[in-house]
PDB file of C-alpha atoms in Angstrom:
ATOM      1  CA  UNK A   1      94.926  86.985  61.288  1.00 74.00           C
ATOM      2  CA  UNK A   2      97.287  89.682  62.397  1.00 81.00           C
ATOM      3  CA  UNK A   3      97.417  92.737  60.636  1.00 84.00           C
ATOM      4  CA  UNK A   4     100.749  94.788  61.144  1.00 86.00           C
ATOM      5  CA  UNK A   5     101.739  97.915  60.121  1.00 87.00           C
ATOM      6  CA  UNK A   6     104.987  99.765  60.686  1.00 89.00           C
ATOM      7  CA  UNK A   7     104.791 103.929  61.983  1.00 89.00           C
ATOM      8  CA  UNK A   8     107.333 106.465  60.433  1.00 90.00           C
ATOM      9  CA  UNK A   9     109.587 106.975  63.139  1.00 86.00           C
ATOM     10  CA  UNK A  10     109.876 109.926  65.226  1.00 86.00           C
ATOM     11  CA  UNK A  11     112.063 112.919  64.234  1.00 91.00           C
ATOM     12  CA  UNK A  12     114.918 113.854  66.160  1.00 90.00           C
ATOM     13  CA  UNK A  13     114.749 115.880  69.064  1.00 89.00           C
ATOM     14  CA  UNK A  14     116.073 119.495  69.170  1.00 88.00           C
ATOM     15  CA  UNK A  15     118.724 120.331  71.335  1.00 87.00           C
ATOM     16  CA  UNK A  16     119.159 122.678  73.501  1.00 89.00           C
ATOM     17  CA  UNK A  17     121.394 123.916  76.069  1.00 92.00           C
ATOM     18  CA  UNK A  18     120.715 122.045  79.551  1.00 93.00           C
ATOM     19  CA  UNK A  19     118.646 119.466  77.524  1.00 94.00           C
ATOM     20  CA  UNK A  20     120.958 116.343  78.087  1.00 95.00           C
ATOM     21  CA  UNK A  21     121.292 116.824  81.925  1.00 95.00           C
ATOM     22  CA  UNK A  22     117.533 118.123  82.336  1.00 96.00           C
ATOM     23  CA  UNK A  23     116.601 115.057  80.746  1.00 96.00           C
ATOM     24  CA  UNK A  24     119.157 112.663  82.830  1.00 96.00           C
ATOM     25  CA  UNK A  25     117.145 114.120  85.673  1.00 97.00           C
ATOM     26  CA  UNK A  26     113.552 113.148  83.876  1.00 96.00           C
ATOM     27  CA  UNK A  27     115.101 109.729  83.152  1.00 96.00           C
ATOM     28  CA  UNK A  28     116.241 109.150  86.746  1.00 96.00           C
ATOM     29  CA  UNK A  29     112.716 110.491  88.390  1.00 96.00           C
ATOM     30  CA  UNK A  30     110.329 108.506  87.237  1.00 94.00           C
ATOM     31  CA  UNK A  31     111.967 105.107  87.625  1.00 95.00           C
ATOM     32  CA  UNK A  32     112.675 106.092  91.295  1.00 96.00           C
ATOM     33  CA  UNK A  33     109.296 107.490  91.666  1.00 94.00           C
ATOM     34  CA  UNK A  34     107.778 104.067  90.718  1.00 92.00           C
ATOM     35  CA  UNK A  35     110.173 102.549  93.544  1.00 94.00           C
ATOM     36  CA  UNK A  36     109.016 105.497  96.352  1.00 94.00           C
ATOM     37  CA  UNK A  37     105.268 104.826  95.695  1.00 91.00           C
ATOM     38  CA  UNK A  38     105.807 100.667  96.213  1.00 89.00           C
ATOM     39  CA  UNK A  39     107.694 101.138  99.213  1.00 89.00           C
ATOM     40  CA  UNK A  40     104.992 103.612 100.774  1.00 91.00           C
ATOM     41  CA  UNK A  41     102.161 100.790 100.021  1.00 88.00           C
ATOM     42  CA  UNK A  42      99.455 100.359 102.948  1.00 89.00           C
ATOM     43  CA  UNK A  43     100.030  96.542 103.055  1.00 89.00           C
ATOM     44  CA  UNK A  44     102.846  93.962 102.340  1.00 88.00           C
ATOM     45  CA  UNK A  45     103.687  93.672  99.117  1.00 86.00           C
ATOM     46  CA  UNK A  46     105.821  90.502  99.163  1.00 89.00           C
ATOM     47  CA  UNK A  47     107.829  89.493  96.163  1.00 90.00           C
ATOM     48  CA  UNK A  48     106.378  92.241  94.131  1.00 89.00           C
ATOM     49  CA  UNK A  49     108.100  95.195  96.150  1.00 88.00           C
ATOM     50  CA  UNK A  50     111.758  93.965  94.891  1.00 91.00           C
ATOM     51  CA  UNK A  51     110.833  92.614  91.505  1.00 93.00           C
ATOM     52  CA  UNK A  52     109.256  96.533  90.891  1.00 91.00           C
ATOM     53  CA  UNK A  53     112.362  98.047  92.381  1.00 93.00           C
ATOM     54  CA  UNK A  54     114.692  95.574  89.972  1.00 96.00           C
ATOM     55  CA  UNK A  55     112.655  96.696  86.737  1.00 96.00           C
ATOM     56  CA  UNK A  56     112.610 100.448  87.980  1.00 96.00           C
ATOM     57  CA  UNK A  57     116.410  99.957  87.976  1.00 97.00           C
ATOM     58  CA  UNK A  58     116.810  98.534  84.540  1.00 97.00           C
ATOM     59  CA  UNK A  59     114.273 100.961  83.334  1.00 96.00           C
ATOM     60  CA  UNK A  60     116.500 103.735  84.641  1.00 97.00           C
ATOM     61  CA  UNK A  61     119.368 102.136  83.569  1.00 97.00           C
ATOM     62  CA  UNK A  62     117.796 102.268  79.778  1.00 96.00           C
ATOM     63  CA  UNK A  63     116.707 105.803  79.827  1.00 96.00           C
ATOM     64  CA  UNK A  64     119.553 107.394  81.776  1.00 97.00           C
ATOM     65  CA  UNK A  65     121.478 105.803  78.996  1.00 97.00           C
ATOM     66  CA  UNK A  66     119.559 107.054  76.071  1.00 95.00           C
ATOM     67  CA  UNK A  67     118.617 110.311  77.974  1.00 95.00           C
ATOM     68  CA  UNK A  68     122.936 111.029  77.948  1.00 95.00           C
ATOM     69  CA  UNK A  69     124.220 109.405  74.435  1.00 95.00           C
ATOM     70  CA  UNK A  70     121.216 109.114  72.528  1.00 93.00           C
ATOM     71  CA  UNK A  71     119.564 112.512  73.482  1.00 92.00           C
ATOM     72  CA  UNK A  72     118.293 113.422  70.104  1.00 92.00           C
ATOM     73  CA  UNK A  73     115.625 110.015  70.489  1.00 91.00           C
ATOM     74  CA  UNK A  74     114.971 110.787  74.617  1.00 92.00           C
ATOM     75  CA  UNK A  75     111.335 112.209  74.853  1.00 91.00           C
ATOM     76  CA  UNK A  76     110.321 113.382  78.092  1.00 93.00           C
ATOM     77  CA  UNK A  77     107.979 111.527  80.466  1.00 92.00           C
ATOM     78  CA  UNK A  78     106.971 114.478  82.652  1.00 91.00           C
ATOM     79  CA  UNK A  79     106.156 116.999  79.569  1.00 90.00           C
ATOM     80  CA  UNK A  80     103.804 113.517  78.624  1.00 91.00           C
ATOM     81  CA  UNK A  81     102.415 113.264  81.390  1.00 91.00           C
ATOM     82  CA  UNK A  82     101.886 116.664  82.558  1.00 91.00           C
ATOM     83  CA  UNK A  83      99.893 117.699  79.426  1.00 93.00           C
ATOM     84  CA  UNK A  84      97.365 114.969  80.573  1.00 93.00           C
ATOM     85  CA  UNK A  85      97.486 115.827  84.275  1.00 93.00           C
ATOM     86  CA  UNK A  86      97.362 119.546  83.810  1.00 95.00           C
ATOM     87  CA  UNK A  87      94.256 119.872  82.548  1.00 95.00           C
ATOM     88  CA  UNK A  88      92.316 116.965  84.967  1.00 96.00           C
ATOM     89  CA  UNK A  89      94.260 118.788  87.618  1.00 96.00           C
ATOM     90  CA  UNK A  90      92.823 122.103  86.101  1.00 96.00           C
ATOM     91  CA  UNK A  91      88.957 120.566  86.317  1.00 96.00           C
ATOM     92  CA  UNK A  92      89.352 119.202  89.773  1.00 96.00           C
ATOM     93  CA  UNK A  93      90.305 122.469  91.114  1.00 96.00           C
ATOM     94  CA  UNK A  94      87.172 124.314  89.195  1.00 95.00           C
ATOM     95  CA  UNK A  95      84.791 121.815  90.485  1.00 95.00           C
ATOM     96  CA  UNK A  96      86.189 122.527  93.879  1.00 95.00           C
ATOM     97  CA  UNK A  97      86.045 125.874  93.841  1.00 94.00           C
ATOM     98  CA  UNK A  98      81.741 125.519  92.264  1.00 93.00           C
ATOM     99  CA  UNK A  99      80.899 122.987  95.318  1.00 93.00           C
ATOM    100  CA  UNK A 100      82.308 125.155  97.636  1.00 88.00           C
ATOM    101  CA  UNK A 101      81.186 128.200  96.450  1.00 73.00           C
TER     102      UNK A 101
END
């Protein structure tokens, strides 16, 4: 038995000056980083390497668009991302610095 529920949705965004093209940039980035790190891979990848850089297109496509004329529902990957790789990168570097030390 599946048990569904629906979430509230999100609020809208605030704007901000710079926010629509700052976040055409965000849209655009991560896509083509996706495509940069499957074309740097240490062996063959076959059929995989253009089937990634087909759904990093159509991704981009998606969130370019929404990231322009939707702008109030675009969130942004790298603020996501970055407040879970800050702080791991943050640890890392404080272990470092306590094994060389």
């Amino acid at each position: 038995m599946w048990l569904l529920y629906a979430r509230a949705p999100a609020p809208d965004a605030l704007y901000w000056p710079g926010r629509r093209w700052l976040a055409a940039v965000d849209a655009v980035a991560w896509p083509l980083a996706w495509v940069i790190v499957f074309s740097h891979a240490p062996k063959p990848v076959g059929l995989v390497g253009p089937f990634v850089v087909a759904i990093a297109f159509l991704c981009a496509l998606g969130r370019l668009h929404r990231a322009l004329f939707a702008n109030h529902r675009y969130r942004f990957t790298t603020w996501r991302w970055g407040r879970v790789a800050a702080p791991l990168t943050f640890i890392g570097l404080v272990i470092r610095l306590m094994l060389t030390a």
